[in-house]
Coordinates of C-alpha atoms and ligand atoms in Angstrom, one line a residue:
M166 CA 12.5 3.8 -1.5
H167 CA 9.1 3.6 -3.0
T168 CA 7.0 6.8 -2.4
I169 CA 3.5 7.6 -3.5
T170 CA 1.7 10.9 -3.1
A171 CA -1.8 12.2 -3.3
S172 CA -3.4 15.6 -2.8
V173 CA -7.0 16.8 -2.6
P174 CA -8.5 20.3 -2.5
A175 CA -10.7 22.0 0.1
K176 CA -14.2 23.0 -1.0
I177 CA -16.9 25.5 -0.4
I178 CA -20.6 25.5 -1.1
L179 CA -21.6 28.4 -3.2
F180 CA -25.4 27.7 -3.1
G181 CA -27.7 25.3 -1.4
E182 CA -26.2 24.3 2.0
H183 CA -28.9 22.7 4.3
A184 CA -31.5 22.7 1.5
V185 CA -29.5 20.1 -0.2
V186 CA -30.1 17.7 2.7
Y187 CA -33.9 18.0 1.7
G188 CA -33.5 17.2 -1.9
Q189 CA -32.7 20.7 -3.3
P190 CA -29.7 21.3 -5.6
A191 CA -26.4 22.7 -4.4
V192 CA -23.5 24.2 -6.2
A193 CA -20.1 23.5 -4.7
V194 CA -16.6 24.4 -5.9
P195 CA -13.2 23.1 -5.0
V196 CA -10.7 25.5 -3.4
L197 CA -7.7 24.4 -5.4
D198 CA -5.1 26.4 -3.5
V199 CA -6.0 25.0 -0.1
R200 CA -5.2 21.3 0.1
A201 CA -4.6 18.2 2.1
H202 CA -1.6 16.1 1.1
A203 CA -0.5 12.6 1.8
E204 CA 2.8 10.8 1.2
M205 CA 3.3 7.1 1.7
I206 CA 6.7 5.4 1.9
R207 CA 7.4 1.8 1.8
I208 CA 9.9 1.0 4.5
D209 CA 11.5 -2.2 5.8
E210 CA 8.7 -4.7 6.0
R211 CA 9.7 -5.7 9.6
E212 CA 9.1 -2.1 10.8
T213 CA 5.8 -1.2 12.3
A214 CA 3.5 1.0 10.1
V215 CA 3.4 4.6 11.3
I216 CA 1.0 7.4 10.6
H217 CA 2.3 10.9 11.0
A218 CA -0.1 13.9 10.9
S219 CA 2.5 16.6 10.7
D220 CA 0.3 19.7 11.0
L221 CA -1.2 18.2 14.2
E222 CA 2.2 17.1 15.4
I223 CA 1.0 13.6 16.0
Q224 CA 2.7 10.3 15.2
Y225 CA 1.3 6.9 16.1
E226 CA 1.6 3.3 15.2
F227 CA -1.1 2.0 12.9
A228 CA -1.5 -1.1 15.0
A229 CA -1.7 0.8 18.3
Q230 CA -4.8 0.2 20.4
K231 CA -5.0 3.8 21.8
I232 CA -5.4 6.4 19.1
P233 CA -4.9 10.1 19.8
S234 CA -8.4 11.7 19.6
K235 CA -7.2 14.4 17.2
V236 CA -6.5 11.8 14.6
K237 CA -9.7 9.7 15.1
H238 CA -10.8 10.7 11.7
I239 CA -7.7 9.2 10.1
D240 CA -8.0 6.1 12.1
E241 CA -11.6 5.6 11.3
A242 CA -10.9 5.9 7.6
M243 CA -8.2 3.3 7.8
R244 CA -10.4 0.8 9.8
F245 CA -13.2 1.5 7.3
L246 CA -11.0 0.5 4.4
I247 CA -10.0 -2.7 6.2
R248 CA -13.7 -3.5 6.7
Q249 CA -14.0 -3.0 2.9
Q250 CA -11.7 -6.0 2.5
M251 CA -8.7 -3.8 1.7
E252 CA -5.6 -5.6 3.0
I253 CA -3.5 -2.9 4.6
P254 CA -0.4 -4.5 6.1
E255 CA 0.5 -3.6 9.7
T256 CA 4.1 -3.3 8.9
G257 CA 6.4 -1.8 6.2
W258 CA 5.0 1.6 5.5
R259 CA 4.9 5.2 6.7
L260 CA 2.1 7.6 5.9
D261 CA 2.5 11.3 6.3
I262 CA -0.5 13.5 6.2
R263 CA -0.5 17.3 6.1
S264 CA -3.6 19.4 5.7
D265 CA -3.8 23.2 5.1
I266 CA -7.6 23.0 5.3
P267 CA -8.9 24.5 8.6
I268 CA -10.8 21.9 10.6
G269 CA -14.5 22.4 11.3
R270 CA -14.8 25.6 9.2
G271 CA -17.0 24.4 6.3
M272 CA -14.1 23.9 3.9
G273 CA -14.4 20.2 3.7
S274 CA -11.6 19.1 6.0
S275 CA -13.2 15.8 6.9
A276 CA -14.2 15.0 3.3
A277 CA -10.7 15.8 2.2
I278 CA -9.1 13.4 4.7
S279 CA -11.5 10.7 3.7
V280 CA -11.0 11.1 0.0
L281 CA -7.2 11.4 0.5
L282 CA -6.9 8.2 2.5
I283 CA -9.1 6.2 0.2
R284 CA -7.1 7.4 -2.8
I285 CA -3.6 6.8 -1.4
M286 CA -4.4 3.5 0.2
H287 CA -5.8 2.2 -3.1
Q288 CA -2.6 3.4 -4.8
F289 CA -0.5 1.7 -2.2
V290 CA -2.1 -1.7 -2.5
S291 CA -2.4 -1.2 -6.3
I292 CA -6.2 -1.5 -6.5
P293 CA -7.8 0.7 -9.2
L294 CA -10.3 3.2 -7.9
A295 CA -13.1 4.5 -10.1
M296 CA -14.5 7.9 -9.4
D297 CA -17.9 6.4 -8.5
D298 CA -16.3 4.1 -6.0
L299 CA -14.2 7.0 -4.5
I300 CA -17.4 9.0 -4.0
R301 CA -19.4 6.0 -2.6
L302 CA -16.6 5.1 -0.1
S303 CA -16.0 8.6 1.0
Y304 CA -19.8 9.1 1.5
E305 CA -19.8 6.1 3.8
L306 CA -17.1 7.8 5.8
E307 CA -18.8 11.1 5.9
K308 CA -21.8 9.4 7.5
Y309 CA -19.6 8.7 10.6
H310 CA -19.0 12.3 11.0
H311 CA -22.1 14.1 10.1
G312 CA -25.0 11.6 10.6
T313 CA -27.0 12.5 7.5
P314 CA -24.7 14.2 5.0
S315 CA -26.1 15.1 1.6
G316 CA -22.9 13.9 -0.1
V317 CA -22.0 17.2 -1.7
D318 CA -18.7 17.7 0.2
N319 CA -17.1 14.4 -0.6
T320 CA -18.3 14.6 -4.3
V321 CA -16.7 18.0 -5.0
V322 CA -13.5 17.1 -3.1
A323 CA -13.3 13.8 -5.0
T324 CA -13.9 15.3 -8.5
S325 CA -11.8 18.5 -7.7
Q326 CA -14.3 20.3 -10.0
P327 CA -17.3 22.5 -9.6
V328 CA -20.4 20.3 -9.2
Y329 CA -24.1 20.7 -9.4
F330 CA -25.4 18.2 -6.9
I331 CA -28.8 16.8 -6.0
K332 CA -28.8 14.2 -3.3
G333 CA -29.3 10.7 -4.6
E334 CA -28.9 11.7 -8.3
P335 CA -25.9 11.6 -10.5
F336 CA -23.9 14.8 -10.1
E337 CA -23.1 17.2 -13.0
L338 CA -19.7 18.7 -13.5
L339 CA -19.9 22.4 -14.2
E340 CA -17.7 24.5 -16.4
P341 CA -17.9 27.9 -14.9
A342 CA -16.4 31.1 -16.3
Q343 CA -13.6 32.7 -14.4
F344 CA -14.5 34.0 -10.9
H345 CA -12.5 35.3 -8.0
L346 CA -13.5 34.3 -4.6
V347 CA -12.4 35.3 -1.1
I348 CA -13.1 33.1 1.8
G349 CA -13.0 34.3 5.4
D350 CA -12.9 32.1 8.5
C351 CA -14.8 33.8 11.3
G352 CA -12.8 31.9 13.9
I353 CA -15.7 30.1 15.5
G354 CA -15.6 26.3 15.2
K355 CA -18.9 24.4 14.5
K356 CA -20.1 20.9 14.3
T357 CA -21.9 20.3 11.0
G358 CA -23.9 17.4 12.5
D359 CA -25.2 19.6 15.3
V360 CA -26.3 22.5 13.0
V361 CA -27.9 20.0 10.6
A362 CA -29.7 18.4 13.5
D363 CA -31.0 21.8 14.7
V364 CA -32.3 22.6 11.2
A365 CA -33.9 19.2 11.1
S366 CA -35.8 19.9 14.3
A367 CA -36.8 23.4 13.2
Y368 CA -38.1 21.8 9.9
K369 CA -40.1 19.2 11.9
N370 CA -41.7 22.0 13.9
D371 CA -42.7 24.0 10.8
E372 CA -42.5 21.9 7.7
K373 CA -44.4 24.4 5.5
K374 CA -42.1 27.4 6.3
Y375 CA -38.9 25.5 6.1
G376 CA -40.0 23.6 3.0
E377 CA -40.6 26.9 1.3
L378 CA -37.3 28.3 2.4
F379 CA -35.5 25.2 1.1
Q380 CA -37.4 25.5 -2.2
C381 CA -36.3 29.2 -2.6
I382 CA -32.7 28.2 -1.8
G383 CA -32.9 25.5 -4.5
D384 CA -34.2 28.0 -7.0
L385 CA -31.1 30.2 -6.2
A386 CA -28.8 27.2 -6.8
R387 CA -30.5 26.6 -10.2
F388 CA -30.1 30.3 -11.0
G389 CA -26.6 30.6 -9.6
R390 CA -25.4 27.7 -11.7
L391 CA -26.5 29.6 -14.9
M392 CA -24.7 32.8 -13.6
L393 CA -21.6 30.7 -13.1
E394 CA -21.7 29.3 -16.5
N395 CA -22.5 32.6 -18.1
G396 CA -19.8 34.5 -16.3
D397 CA -22.3 37.0 -14.9
H398 CA -20.7 38.6 -11.8
E399 CA -23.7 40.8 -10.9
G400 CA -26.1 38.0 -11.2
L401 CA -24.0 35.6 -9.2
G402 CA -23.3 38.1 -6.5
A403 CA -27.0 39.0 -6.2
A404 CA -27.9 35.3 -5.9
M405 CA -25.3 34.8 -3.2
N406 CA -26.8 37.7 -1.2
S407 CA -30.3 36.3 -1.6
N408 CA -29.0 32.9 -0.5
Q409 CA -27.5 34.5 2.6
T410 CA -30.9 36.2 3.4
L411 CA -32.5 32.7 3.3
L412 CA -29.7 31.2 5.5
R413 CA -30.4 33.9 8.1
Q414 CA -34.0 32.9 8.0
I415 CA -33.2 29.3 8.7
N416 CA -31.1 30.6 11.6
V417 CA -27.7 29.3 10.7
S418 CA -25.8 32.6 10.5
C419 CA -24.1 34.2 13.5
D420 CA -22.7 37.7 14.4
E421 CA -19.1 36.8 13.5
L422 CA -20.1 35.6 10.0
E423 CA -22.3 38.7 9.5
N424 CA -19.4 40.9 10.5
L425 CA -17.2 39.4 7.8
I426 CA -20.1 39.4 5.2
S427 CA -20.6 43.2 5.9
A428 CA -16.9 43.9 5.6
A429 CA -16.7 42.1 2.2
L430 CA -19.8 43.9 0.9
S431 CA -18.4 47.3 2.1
A432 CA -15.2 46.6 0.3
G433 CA -17.3 46.3 -2.9
A434 CA -17.8 42.5 -3.2
C435 CA -20.5 41.6 -5.7
G436 CA -22.0 39.2 -3.1
A437 CA -21.2 37.4 0.1
K438 CA -22.7 34.5 2.1
L439 CA -21.8 32.0 4.7
C440 CA -20.6 28.7 3.3
G441 CA -21.2 25.2 4.8
A442 CA -23.3 24.5 7.9
G443 CA -23.0 28.0 9.4
R444 CA -23.1 29.1 13.1
G445 CA -19.4 29.6 12.6
G446 CA -16.8 28.6 10.1
C447 CA -16.4 30.4 6.8
M448 CA -18.1 32.9 4.5
V449 CA -17.3 33.5 0.8
A450 CA -17.3 36.7 -1.1
L451 CA -17.3 37.3 -4.9
A452 CA -14.7 39.8 -6.0
K453 CA -14.8 41.7 -9.3
N454 CA -11.3 40.6 -10.4
E455 CA -8.0 39.4 -8.9
Q456 CA -6.9 42.8 -7.8
H457 CA -10.2 43.5 -6.2
A458 CA -10.0 40.2 -4.4
G459 CA -6.8 41.5 -2.7
K460 CA -8.9 44.4 -1.3
V461 CA -11.7 42.2 -0.1
K462 CA -9.2 39.9 1.5
Q463 CA -7.6 42.8 3.3
A464 CA -11.1 44.0 4.4
L465 CA -11.8 40.6 5.9
D466 CA -8.4 40.5 7.7
N467 CA -9.1 44.0 9.1
A468 CA -12.5 42.9 10.3
G469 CA -10.9 40.2 12.3
A470 CA -11.0 37.1 10.1
A471 CA -9.0 34.3 11.7
N472 CA -7.9 33.3 8.3
S473 CA -8.6 34.3 4.7
F474 CA -8.1 32.7 1.4
Y475 CA -8.2 33.8 -2.2
T476 CA -9.1 31.4 -4.9
R477 CA -10.2 31.5 -8.5
L478 CA -12.5 29.0 -10.1
K479 CA -10.5 28.2 -13.2
Q480 CA -6.9 27.1 -12.7
E481 CA -5.9 23.6 -13.5
F482 CA -8.6 23.0 -16.0
Q483 CA -8.8 26.3 -17.9
Ligands
PMV672 O1 -20.0 22.8 6.9 P1 -19.8 21.7 6.0 O2 -18.7 21.9 5.0 O3 -19.7 20.3 6.6 O4 -21.0 21.6 5.0 C1 -22.3 21.2 5.4 C2 -23.3 21.3 4.3 C3 -24.7 21.0 4.8 O5 -25.5 21.2 3.6 C4 -25.2 21.8 5.9 C5 -24.8 19.5 5.2 C6 -24.7 18.5 4.0 O6 -24.5 17.3 4.3 O7 -24.8 18.9 2.8

């Protein structure tokens, strides 16, 4: 039996969410320990192709007309690839997808599924896939889900490396020093497209104020990048706190995120901010070292985090 596998990481945005949609830089990093996996098996070619999303406990036939709504994303990705002239047979394979990335929490679950499917289907039909093409195709798919995505999510997921990203420009891969991050899920789901649309209408109502706020966020992304590369914990933490102050001002934080941010800072985190679109989803805190990360994680759990994750920036590529 012929089996192929693929796996992609979650991501978080360390600096620049929202402002990145308006041309400012963002810094995003992969969360290498939280991943989505796919396995594709060639079966008897007379057998119908089947997609199994094991964490969602859904199995359906690829050729089916009615697709369960929970796997709409998977289905859209497959149809998209067919529209890109990729010949995916309707029989003879079984695809298993499993994702540990919480859905709708700012950890890139949709980008991860897009990148994962593009990658594994290319492997399956033996078509080489350059990084630029992976990023371009996954960006097209992101547009289905978020309307006007900046492209930062699919870029960091596709590269699996920290990136410095400006919309419409070539991204830069970063080589940060070692940092220990703790991510807390506040338990509230959010729709990125809705929050981005709200920010867009606020921007339309007061372009001067929002333009200045975005500019300040961009400055922090530029500064934060240097702190990452220089291994400066204090500087990085301070920049994260400042970014959070600006995110509050653009009205994308919420009580549940603030509660986790306070808990992390009380536990001695160097800095903490929401990550992703906000109004729910996740926050990220910078711990001093691995042991301290355990304390921060415990503090988030005690404060009611629905889920918490520890990750360090340098793992596979140190
Ligand atoms: O919440 P997420 O992971 O979808 O991140 C959204 C980031 C935004 O900057 C708010 C939107 C974007 O397209 O960059």
